[in-house]
mmCIF file of C-alpha atoms in Angstrom:
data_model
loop_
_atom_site.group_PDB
_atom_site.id
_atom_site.type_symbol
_atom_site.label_atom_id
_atom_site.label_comp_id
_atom_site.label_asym_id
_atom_site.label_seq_id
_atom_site.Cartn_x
_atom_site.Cartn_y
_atom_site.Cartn_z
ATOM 1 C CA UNK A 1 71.847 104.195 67.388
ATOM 2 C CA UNK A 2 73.533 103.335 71.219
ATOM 3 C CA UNK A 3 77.004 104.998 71.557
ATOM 4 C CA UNK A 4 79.129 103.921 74.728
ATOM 5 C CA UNK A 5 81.072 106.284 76.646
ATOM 6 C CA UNK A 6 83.506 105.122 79.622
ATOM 7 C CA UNK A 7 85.555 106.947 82.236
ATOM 8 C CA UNK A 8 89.204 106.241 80.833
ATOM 9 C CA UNK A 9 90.368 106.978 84.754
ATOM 10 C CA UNK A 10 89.703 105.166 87.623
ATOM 11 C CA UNK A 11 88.421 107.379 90.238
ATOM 12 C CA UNK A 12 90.778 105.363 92.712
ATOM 13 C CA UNK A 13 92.432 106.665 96.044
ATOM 14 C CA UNK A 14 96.190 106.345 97.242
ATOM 15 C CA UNK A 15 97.497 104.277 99.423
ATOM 16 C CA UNK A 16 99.814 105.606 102.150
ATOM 17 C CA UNK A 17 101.928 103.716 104.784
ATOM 18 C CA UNK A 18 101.813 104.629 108.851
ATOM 19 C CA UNK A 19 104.441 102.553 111.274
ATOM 20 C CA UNK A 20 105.697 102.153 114.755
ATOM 21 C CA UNK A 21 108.706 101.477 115.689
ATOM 22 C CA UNK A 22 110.842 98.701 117.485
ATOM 23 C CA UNK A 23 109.320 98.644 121.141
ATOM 24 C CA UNK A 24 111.039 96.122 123.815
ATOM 25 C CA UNK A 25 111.438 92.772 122.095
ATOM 26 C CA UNK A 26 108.529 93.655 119.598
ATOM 27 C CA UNK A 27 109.136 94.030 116.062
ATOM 28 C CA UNK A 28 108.543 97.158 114.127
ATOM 29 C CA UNK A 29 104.814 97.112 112.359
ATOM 30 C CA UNK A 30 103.083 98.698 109.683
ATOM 31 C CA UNK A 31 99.918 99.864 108.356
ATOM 32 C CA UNK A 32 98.620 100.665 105.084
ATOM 33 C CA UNK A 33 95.448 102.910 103.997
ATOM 34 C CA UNK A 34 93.573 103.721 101.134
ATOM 35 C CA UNK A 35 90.619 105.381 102.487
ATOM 36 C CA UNK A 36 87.885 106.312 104.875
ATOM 37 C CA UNK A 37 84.368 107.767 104.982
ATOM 38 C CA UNK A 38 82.308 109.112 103.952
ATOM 39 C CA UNK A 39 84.369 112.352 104.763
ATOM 40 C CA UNK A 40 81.971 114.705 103.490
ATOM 41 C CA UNK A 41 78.230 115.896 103.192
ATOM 42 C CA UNK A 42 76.162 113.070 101.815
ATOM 43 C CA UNK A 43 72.819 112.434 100.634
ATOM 44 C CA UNK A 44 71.853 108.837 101.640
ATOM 45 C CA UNK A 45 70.361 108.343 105.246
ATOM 46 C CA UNK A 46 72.183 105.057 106.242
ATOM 47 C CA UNK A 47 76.001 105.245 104.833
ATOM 48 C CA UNK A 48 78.117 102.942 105.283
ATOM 49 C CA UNK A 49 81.179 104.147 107.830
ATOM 50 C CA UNK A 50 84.428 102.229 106.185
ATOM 51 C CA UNK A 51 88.230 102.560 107.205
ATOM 52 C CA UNK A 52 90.226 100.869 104.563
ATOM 53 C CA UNK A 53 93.003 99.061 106.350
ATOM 54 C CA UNK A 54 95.532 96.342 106.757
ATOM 55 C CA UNK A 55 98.957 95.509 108.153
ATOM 56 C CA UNK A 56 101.998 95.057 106.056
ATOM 57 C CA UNK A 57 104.080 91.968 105.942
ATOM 58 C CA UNK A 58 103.187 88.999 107.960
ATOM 59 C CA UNK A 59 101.710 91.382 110.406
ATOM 60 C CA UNK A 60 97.868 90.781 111.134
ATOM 61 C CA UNK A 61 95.127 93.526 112.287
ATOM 62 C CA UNK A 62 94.039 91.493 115.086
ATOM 63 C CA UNK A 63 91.242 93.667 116.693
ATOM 64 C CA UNK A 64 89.201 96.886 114.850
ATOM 65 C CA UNK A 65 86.696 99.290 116.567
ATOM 66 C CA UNK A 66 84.665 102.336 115.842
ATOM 67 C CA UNK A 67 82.968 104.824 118.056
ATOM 68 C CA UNK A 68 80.446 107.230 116.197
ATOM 69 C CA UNK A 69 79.282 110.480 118.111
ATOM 70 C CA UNK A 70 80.398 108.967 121.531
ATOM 71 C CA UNK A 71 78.678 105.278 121.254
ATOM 72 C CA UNK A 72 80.673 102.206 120.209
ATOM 73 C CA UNK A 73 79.003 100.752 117.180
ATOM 74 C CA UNK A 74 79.015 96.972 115.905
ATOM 75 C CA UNK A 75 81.343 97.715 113.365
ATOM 76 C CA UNK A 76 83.609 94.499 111.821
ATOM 77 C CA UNK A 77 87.377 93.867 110.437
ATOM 78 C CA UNK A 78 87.219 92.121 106.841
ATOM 79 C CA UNK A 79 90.433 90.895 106.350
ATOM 80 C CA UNK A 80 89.718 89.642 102.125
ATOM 81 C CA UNK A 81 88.548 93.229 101.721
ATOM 82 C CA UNK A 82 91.137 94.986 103.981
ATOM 83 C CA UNK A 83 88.484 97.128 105.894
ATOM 84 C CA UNK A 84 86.943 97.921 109.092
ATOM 85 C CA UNK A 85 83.139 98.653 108.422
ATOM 86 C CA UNK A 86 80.060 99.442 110.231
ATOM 87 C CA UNK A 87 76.696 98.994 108.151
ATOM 88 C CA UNK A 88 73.913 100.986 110.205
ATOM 89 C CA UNK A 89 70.673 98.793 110.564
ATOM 90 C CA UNK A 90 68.575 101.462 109.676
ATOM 91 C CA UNK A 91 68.518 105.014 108.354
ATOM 92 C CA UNK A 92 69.892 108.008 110.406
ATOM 93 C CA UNK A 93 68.545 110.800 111.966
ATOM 94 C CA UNK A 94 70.104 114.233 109.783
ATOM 95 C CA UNK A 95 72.982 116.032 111.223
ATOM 96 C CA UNK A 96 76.370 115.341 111.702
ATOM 97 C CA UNK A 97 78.457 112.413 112.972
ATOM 98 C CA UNK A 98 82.528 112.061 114.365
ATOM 99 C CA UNK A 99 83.475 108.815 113.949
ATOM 100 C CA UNK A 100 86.469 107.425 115.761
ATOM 101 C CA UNK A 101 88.167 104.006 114.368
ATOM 102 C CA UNK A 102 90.795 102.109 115.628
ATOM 103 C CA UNK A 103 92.626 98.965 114.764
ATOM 104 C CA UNK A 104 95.152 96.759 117.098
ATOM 105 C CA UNK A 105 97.784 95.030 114.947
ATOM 106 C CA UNK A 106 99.493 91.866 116.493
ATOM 107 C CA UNK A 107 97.128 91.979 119.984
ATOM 108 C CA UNK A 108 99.620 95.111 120.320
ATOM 109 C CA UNK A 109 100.209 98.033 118.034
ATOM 110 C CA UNK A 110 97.206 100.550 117.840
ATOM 111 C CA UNK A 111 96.550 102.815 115.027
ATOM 112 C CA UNK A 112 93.393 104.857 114.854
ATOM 113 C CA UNK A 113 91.857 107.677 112.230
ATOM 114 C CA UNK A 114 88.928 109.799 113.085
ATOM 115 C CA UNK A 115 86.981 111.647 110.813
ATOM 116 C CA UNK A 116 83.202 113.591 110.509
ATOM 117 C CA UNK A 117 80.371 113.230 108.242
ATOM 118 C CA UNK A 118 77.482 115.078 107.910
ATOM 119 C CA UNK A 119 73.749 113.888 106.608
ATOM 120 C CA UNK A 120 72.595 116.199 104.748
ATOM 121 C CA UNK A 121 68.463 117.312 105.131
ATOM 122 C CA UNK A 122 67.554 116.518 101.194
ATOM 123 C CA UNK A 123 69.409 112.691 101.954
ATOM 124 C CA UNK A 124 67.513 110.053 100.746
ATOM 125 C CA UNK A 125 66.194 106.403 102.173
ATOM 126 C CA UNK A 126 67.480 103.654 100.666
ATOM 127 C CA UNK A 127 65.205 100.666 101.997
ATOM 128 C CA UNK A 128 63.036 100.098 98.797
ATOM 129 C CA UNK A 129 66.142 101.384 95.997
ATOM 130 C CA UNK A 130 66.481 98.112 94.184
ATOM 131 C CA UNK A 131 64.123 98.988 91.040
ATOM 132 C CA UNK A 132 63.007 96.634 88.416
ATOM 133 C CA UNK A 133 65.626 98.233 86.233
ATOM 134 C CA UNK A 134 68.289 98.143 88.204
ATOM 135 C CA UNK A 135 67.794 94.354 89.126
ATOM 136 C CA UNK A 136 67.590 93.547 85.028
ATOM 137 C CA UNK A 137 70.732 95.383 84.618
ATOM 138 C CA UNK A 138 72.696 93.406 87.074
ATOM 139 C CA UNK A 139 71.208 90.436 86.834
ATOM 140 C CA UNK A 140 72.358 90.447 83.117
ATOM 141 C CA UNK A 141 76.045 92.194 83.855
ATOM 142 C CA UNK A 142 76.687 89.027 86.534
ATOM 143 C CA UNK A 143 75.200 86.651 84.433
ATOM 144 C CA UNK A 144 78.061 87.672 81.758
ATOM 145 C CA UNK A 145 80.692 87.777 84.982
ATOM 146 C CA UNK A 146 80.181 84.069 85.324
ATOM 147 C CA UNK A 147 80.283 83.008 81.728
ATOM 148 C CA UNK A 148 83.265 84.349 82.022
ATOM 149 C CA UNK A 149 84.638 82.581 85.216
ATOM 150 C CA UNK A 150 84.421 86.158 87.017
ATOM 151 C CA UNK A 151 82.805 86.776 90.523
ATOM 152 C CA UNK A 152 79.023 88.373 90.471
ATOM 153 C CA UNK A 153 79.046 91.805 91.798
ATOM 154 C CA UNK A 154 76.693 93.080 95.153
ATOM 155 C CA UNK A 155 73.768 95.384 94.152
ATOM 156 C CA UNK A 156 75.067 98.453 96.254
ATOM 157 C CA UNK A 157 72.550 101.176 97.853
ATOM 158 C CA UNK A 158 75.007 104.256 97.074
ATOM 159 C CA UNK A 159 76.348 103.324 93.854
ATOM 160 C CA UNK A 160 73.012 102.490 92.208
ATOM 161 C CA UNK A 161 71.752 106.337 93.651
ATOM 162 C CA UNK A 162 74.737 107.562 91.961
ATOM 163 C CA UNK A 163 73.727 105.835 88.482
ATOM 164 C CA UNK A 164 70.219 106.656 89.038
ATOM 165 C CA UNK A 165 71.134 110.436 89.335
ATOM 166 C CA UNK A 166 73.461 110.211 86.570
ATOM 167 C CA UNK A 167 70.417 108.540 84.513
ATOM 168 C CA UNK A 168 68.060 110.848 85.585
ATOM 169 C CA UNK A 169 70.126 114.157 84.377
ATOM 170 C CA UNK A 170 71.183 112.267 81.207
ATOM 171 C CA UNK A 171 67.531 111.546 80.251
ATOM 172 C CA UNK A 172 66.616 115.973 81.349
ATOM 173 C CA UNK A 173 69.301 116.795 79.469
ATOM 174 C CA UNK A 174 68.993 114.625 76.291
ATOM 175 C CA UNK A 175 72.726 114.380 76.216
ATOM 176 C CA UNK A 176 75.714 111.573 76.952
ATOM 177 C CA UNK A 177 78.842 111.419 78.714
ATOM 178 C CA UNK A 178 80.217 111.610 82.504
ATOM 179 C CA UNK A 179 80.086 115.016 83.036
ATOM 180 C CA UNK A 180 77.046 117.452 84.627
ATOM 181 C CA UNK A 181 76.940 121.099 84.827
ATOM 182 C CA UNK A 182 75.290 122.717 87.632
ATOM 183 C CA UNK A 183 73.168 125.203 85.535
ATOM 184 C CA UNK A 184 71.383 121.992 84.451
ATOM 185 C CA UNK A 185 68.283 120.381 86.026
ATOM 186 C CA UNK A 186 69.578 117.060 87.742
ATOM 187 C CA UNK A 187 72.529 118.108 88.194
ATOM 188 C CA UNK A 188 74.123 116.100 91.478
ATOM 189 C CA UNK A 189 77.648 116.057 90.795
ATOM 190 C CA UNK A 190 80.369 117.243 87.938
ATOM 191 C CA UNK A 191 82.592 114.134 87.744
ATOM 192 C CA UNK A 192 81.600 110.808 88.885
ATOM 193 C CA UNK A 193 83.617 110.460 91.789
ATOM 194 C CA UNK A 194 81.748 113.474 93.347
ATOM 195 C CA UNK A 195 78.593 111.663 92.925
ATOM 196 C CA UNK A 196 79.484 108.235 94.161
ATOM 197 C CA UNK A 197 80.617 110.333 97.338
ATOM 198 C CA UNK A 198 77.595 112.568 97.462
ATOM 199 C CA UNK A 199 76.338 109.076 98.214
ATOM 200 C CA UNK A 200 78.172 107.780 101.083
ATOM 201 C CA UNK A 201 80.644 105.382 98.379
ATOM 202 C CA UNK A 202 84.149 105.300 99.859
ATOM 203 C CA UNK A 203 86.764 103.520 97.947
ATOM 204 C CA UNK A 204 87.823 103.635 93.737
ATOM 205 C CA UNK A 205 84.992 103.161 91.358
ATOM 206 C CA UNK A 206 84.513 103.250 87.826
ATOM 207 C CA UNK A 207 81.197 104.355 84.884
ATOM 208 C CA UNK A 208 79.999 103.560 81.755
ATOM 209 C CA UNK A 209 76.935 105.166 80.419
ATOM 210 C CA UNK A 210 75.092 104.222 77.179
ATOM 211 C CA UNK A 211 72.397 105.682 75.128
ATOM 212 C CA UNK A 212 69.991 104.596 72.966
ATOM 213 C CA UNK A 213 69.435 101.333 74.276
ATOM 214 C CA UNK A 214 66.123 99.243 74.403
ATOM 215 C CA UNK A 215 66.417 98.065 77.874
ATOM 216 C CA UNK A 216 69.092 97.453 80.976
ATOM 217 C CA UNK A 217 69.706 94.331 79.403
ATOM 218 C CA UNK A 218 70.512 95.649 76.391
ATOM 219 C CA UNK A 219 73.094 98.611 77.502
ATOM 220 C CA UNK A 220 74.751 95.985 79.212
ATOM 221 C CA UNK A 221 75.625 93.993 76.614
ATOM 222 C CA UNK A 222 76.418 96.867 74.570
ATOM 223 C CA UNK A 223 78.883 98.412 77.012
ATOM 224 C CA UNK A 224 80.620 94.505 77.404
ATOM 225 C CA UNK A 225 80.794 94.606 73.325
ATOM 226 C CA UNK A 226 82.817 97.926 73.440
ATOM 227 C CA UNK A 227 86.372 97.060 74.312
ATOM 228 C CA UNK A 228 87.623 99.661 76.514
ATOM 229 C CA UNK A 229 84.532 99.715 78.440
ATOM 230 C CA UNK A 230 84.881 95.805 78.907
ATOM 231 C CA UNK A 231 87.968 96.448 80.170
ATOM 232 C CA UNK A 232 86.722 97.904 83.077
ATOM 233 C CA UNK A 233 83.663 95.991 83.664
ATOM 234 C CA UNK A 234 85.773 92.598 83.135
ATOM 235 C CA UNK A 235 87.976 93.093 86.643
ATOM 236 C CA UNK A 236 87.736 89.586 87.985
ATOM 237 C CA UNK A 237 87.612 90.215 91.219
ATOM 238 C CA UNK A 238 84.200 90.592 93.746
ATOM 239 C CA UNK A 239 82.667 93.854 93.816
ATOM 240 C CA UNK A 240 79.589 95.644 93.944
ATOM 241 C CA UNK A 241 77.744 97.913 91.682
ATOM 242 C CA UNK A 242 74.707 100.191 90.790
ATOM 243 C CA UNK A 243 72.735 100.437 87.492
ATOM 244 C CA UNK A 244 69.651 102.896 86.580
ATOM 245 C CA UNK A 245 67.719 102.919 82.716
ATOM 246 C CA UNK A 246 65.372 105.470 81.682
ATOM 247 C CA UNK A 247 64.398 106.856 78.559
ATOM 248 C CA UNK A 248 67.039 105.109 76.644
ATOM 249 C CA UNK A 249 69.604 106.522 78.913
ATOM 250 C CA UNK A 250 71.823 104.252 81.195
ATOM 251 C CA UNK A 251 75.060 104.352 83.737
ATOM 252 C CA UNK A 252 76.379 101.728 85.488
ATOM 253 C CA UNK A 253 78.968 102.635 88.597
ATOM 254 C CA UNK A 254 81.451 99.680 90.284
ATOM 255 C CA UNK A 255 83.578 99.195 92.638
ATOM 256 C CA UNK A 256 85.512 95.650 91.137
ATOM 257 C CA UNK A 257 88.563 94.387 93.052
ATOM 258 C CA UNK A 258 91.814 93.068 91.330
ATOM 259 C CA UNK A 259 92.903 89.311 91.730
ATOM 260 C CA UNK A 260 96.555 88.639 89.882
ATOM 261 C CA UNK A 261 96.464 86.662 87.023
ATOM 262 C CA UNK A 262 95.425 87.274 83.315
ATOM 263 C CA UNK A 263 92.080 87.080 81.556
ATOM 264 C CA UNK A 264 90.559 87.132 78.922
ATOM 265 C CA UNK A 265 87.375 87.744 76.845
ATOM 266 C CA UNK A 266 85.660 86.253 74.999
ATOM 267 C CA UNK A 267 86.141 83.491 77.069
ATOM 268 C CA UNK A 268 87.989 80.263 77.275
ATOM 269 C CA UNK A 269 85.000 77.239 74.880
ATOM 270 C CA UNK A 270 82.370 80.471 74.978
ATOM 271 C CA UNK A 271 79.396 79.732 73.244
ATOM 272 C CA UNK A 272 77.281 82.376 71.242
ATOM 273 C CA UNK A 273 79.554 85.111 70.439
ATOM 274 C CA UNK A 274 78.727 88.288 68.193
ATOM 275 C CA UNK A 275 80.755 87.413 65.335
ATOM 276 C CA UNK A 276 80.341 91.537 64.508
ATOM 277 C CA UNK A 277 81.191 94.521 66.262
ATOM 278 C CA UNK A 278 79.671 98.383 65.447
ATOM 279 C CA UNK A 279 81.629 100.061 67.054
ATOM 280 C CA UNK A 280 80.075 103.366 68.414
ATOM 281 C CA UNK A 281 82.097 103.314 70.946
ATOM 282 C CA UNK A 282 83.456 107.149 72.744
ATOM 283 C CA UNK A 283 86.622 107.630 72.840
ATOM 284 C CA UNK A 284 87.473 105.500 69.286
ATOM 285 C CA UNK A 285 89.579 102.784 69.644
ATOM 286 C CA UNK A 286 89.756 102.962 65.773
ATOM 287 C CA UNK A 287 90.869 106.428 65.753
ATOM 288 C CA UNK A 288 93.993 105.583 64.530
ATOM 289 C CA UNK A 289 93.185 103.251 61.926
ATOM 290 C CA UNK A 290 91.139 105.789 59.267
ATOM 291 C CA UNK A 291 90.792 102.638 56.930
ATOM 292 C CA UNK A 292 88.657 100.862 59.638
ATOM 293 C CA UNK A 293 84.959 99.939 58.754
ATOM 294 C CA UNK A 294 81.899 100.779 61.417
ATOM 295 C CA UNK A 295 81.008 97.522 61.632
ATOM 296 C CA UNK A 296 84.250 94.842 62.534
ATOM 297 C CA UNK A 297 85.028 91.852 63.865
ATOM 298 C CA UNK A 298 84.024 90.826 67.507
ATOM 299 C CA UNK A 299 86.822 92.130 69.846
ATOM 300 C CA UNK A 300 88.995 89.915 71.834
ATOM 301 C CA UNK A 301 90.484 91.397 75.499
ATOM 302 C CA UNK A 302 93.081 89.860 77.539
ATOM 303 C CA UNK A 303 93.973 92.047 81.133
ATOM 304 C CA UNK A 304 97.273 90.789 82.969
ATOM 305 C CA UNK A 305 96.931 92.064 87.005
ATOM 306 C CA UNK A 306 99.613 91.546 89.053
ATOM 307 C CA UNK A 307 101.517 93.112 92.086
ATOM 308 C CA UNK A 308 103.850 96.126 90.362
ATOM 309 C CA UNK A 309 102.367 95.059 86.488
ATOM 310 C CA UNK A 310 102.075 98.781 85.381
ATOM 311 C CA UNK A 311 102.749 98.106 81.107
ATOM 312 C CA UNK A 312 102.379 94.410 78.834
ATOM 313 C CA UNK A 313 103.739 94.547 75.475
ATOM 314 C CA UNK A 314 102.610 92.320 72.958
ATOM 315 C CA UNK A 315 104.803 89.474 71.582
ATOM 316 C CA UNK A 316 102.871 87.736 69.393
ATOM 317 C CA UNK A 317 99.051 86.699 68.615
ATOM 318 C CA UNK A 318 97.362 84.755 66.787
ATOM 319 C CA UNK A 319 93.678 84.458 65.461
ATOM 320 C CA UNK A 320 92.783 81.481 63.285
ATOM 321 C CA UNK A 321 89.694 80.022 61.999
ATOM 322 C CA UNK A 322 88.822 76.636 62.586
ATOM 323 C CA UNK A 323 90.527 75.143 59.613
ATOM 324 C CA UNK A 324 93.578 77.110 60.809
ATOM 325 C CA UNK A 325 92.880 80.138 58.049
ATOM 326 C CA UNK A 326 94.673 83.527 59.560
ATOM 327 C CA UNK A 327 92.091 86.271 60.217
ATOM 328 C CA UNK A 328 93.252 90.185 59.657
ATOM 329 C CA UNK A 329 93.160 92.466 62.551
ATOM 330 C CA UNK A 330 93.997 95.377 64.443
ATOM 331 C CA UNK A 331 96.032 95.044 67.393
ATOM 332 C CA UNK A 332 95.815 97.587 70.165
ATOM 333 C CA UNK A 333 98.809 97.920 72.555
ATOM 334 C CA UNK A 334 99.865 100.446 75.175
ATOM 335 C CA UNK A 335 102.324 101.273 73.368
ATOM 336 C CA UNK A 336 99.979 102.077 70.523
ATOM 337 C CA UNK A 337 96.768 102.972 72.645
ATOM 338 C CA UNK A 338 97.499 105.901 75.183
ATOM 339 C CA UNK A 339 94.328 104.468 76.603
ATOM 340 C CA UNK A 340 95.619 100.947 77.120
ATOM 341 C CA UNK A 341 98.000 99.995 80.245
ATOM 342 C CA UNK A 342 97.752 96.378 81.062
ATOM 343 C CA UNK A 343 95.291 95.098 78.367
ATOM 344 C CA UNK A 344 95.475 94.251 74.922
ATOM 345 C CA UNK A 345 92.722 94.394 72.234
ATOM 346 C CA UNK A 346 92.722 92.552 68.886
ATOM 347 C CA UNK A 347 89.590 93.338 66.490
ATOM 348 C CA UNK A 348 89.167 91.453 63.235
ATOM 349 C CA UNK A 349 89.257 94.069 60.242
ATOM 350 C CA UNK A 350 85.987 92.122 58.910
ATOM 351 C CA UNK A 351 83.120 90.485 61.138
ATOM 352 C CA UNK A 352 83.356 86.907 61.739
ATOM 353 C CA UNK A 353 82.273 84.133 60.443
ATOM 354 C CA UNK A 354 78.593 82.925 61.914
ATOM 355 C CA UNK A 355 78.475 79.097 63.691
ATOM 356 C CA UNK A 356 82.470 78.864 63.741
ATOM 357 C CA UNK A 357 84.868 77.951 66.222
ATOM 358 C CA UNK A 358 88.225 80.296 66.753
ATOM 359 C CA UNK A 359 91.137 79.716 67.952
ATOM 360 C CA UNK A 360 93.413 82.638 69.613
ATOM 361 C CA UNK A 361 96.786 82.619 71.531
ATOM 362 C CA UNK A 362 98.017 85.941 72.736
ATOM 363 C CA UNK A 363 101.628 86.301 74.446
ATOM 364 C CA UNK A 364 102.441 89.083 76.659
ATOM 365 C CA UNK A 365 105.599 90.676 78.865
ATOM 366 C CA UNK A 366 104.828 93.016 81.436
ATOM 367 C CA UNK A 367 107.440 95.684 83.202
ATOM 368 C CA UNK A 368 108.860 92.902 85.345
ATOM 369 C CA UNK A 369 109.597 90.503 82.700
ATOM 370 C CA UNK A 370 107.785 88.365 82.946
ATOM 371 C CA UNK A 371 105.659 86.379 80.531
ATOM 372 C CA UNK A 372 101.644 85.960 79.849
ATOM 373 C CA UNK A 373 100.535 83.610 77.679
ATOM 374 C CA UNK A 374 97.260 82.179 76.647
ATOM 375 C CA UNK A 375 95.454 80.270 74.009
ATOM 376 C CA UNK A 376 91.771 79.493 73.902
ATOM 377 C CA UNK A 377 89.095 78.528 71.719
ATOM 378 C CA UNK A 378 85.535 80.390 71.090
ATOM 379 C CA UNK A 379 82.606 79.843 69.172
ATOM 380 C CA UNK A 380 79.939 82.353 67.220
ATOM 381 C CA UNK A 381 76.466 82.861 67.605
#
C-alpha cells in the first residue's frame, strides 16, 4: 500500500534589504537578497555559484560580475529569476573556492557579497546523473504541469543527487519520511534542506517522498492525488527539480517559483480524473473528520499567490453534478487546517461518479480583501 509523506515547511530563505543613499543629483537605491552559494562544504564537483539579487522599485541591476579564487568567470544577471549565476562548464578540481560577486544598479550604485565554498574530496560528477528513473519521473510530473496550464520544471543536477540520496537511505533503511539519522547507512543529511545544500542547491526547495509505488510514474501521480502534497508540487511558476525510484521508495525535491494569481486543480475541462481518492496520505488531512472513509472523493485544490496574500478564507463553494445534484464534502480551510495558508481543499465524502462531468465554483478573500473566485468544469475517468 503507497503512503505519501510531504515537508509541511518550505525550506525557503529570507529576504533582506541593503541601500545607498542620496548621492549628488542621484536618487537613493536599493537592493534586495535572498541568498547566495553554495556557502558551505558540498559534494557535487561542478556547483552552480548563484547570488540571488535585484533592485527595488523602478531601479534596474544594470551590470553583475563574479570573480572566483582571483579569475573573473562568465557568470550572467537573470533578471525573470532575480540572480547573478555562473554555471561552470565542467567539473572542478577539490578544494576550496572565494567567490567575489558584484552587481551595478542604474550604470551607478555597486553592491557586492563575497563568500567561500569548499569541494569536498568524496564530491561527486554529475555529467551522466540523468537516470532512466529520474527522466520517467519528470517526464510524467511535467506532463501533469501542462495539463494543468503550469510551466514544466528543469531536470536539476543537485536536486536530483539530493533525491537520489534520500532514495537510496529510504530503500537501506526500509523506512519513510524526511528525516535521516546519522547512525544509519546512507545517511547524507538530517532534514532536507541540509541535503539539497550538501549538493551545491542554493535557494527554497520543497520534498515529497512515497513508498510502495510500482514505478516513478506511479509515485508521481500518487503524490499529485494527495492534497497537501499537490499543493506544493502545483506552484505555477518555472522551476526545476530532481526525482530518484528504487525499491519502491521515491523523493522528489523542487525548487517552483510563485506567479500571482489563483489556481486550481483538477483543472479547468480536465479530462480523465480519478473519481476516488485513498487517502494514505502523512500528515491526515482527515484527521479531524473521524467519520471519514479511506477511500473518498477525488480532491479539488485551489492556491491564491499574490504579493502580501498570507491567509484566504472560504466564502462559499460549490460542487454539483452534471444535472446540478449537490455532492457532500469536506472543506479544508486555514482556519480549519493548521496546515493550510493560502489553499483550500474540498474532498467529496463518497468517490465520484465514473464518465461524469462536474461543475465547481469556489470563492475566496485573502488578508487584503480582496476577492478570488472561480468556477470550472471537470470530467472523470
Amino acid at each position: 500500500m503507497t503512503k505519501f509523506r510531504h515537508l509541511l515547511t518550505l525550506a525557503a530563505l529570507g529576504t533582506c534589504a541593503f541601500a545607498l543613499p542620496f548621492q549628488g543629483n542621484r536618487k537613493a537605491v536599493q537592493i534586495w537578497t535572498a541568498g547566495f552559494g553554495p556557502t558551505s562544504d558540498v559534494r557535487i564537483r561542478n556547483p552552480r555559484f548563484v547570488w540571488q539579487v535585484w533592485a527595488d522599485g523602478s531601479a534596474k541591476i544594470t551590470d553583475g560580475t563574479m570573480v572566483i579564487n582571483g579569475k573573473k568567470v562568465d557568470a550572467k544577471y537573470d533578471s525573470t529569476k532575480r540572480e547573478l549565476a555562473f554555471e561552470p562548464p565542467s567539473d572542478l578540481a577539490v578544494g576550496t573556492y572565494e567567490v567575489h560577486a558584484k552587481v551595478k544598479v542604474d550604470n551607478w550604485a555597486n553592491f557586492d557579497k563575497n563568500w567561500t565554498v569548499t569541494i569536498r574530496s568524496d564530491a561527486v560528477e554529475t555529467t551522466a546523473n540523468l537516470t532512466s528513473n529520474s527522466r520517467q519521473a519528470i517526464d510524467e510530473f511535467n506532463r501533469i504541469r501542462v495539463a494543468h496550464g503550469f510551466a514544466p520544471c528543469r531536470f536539476d543536477a543537485a536536486l536530483n543527487l539530493a533525491a537520489t540520496a534520500h532514495t537510496k537511505y529510504l530503500a537501506l533503511n526500509q523506512e519513510g519520511g524526511h528525516a535521516e539519522e546519522p547512525s544509519k547507512p546512507g545517511f547524507t543529511g538530517a532534514e532536507p534542506k541540509d541535503r539539497v545544500n550538501l549538493f551545491g542547491h542554493v535557494g527554497s526547495s520543497w520534498e515529497v517522498v512515497s513508498m510502495g509505488g510500482t514505478s516513478p510514474a506511479d509515485g508521481i501521480r500518487g503524490l499529485w492525488d494527495a492534497p497537501y502534497h499537490r499543493i506544493h508540487m502545483m506552484r505555477p511558476g518555472p522551476g526545476i527539480v530532481g526525482a530518484s525510484f528504487s525499491d519502491r521508495y521515491f523523493t522528489m525535491d523542487g525548487d517552483t517559483s510563485i506567479e500571482d494569481g489563483d489556481y486550481v486543480s483538477p483543472p479547468s475541462n480536465g479530462q480523465n480524473v480519478p473519481p476516488s481518492w485513498h487517502n494514505q496520505e502523512v500528515p491526515d488531512p482527515m484527521r479531524n473528520y473521524p467519520e471519514a472513509e479511506t477511500t473518498l472523493g477525488y480532491p479539488i485544490v485551489m492556491n491564491v499567490y499574490g504579493d502580501g496574500i498570507e491567509d484566504v478564507e472560504l466564502i462559499s463553494s460549490s460542487l454539483k453534478e452534471a444535472y446540478g445534484d449537490d455532492v457532500p464534502r469536506f472543506e479544508l480551510t486555514p482556519h480549519n487546517d493548521e496546515h493550510l495558508q493560502t489553499s483550500v481543499i474540498l474532498i467529496p465524502k463518497e468517490p465520484l461518479k465514473a464518465h461524469t462531468t462536474y461543475s465547481v465554483s469556489l470563492k475566496l478573500r485573502d488578508n487584503k480583501g480582496n476577492t478570488h473566485s472561480k468556477a470550472w468544469k471537470f470530467t472523470t475517468l
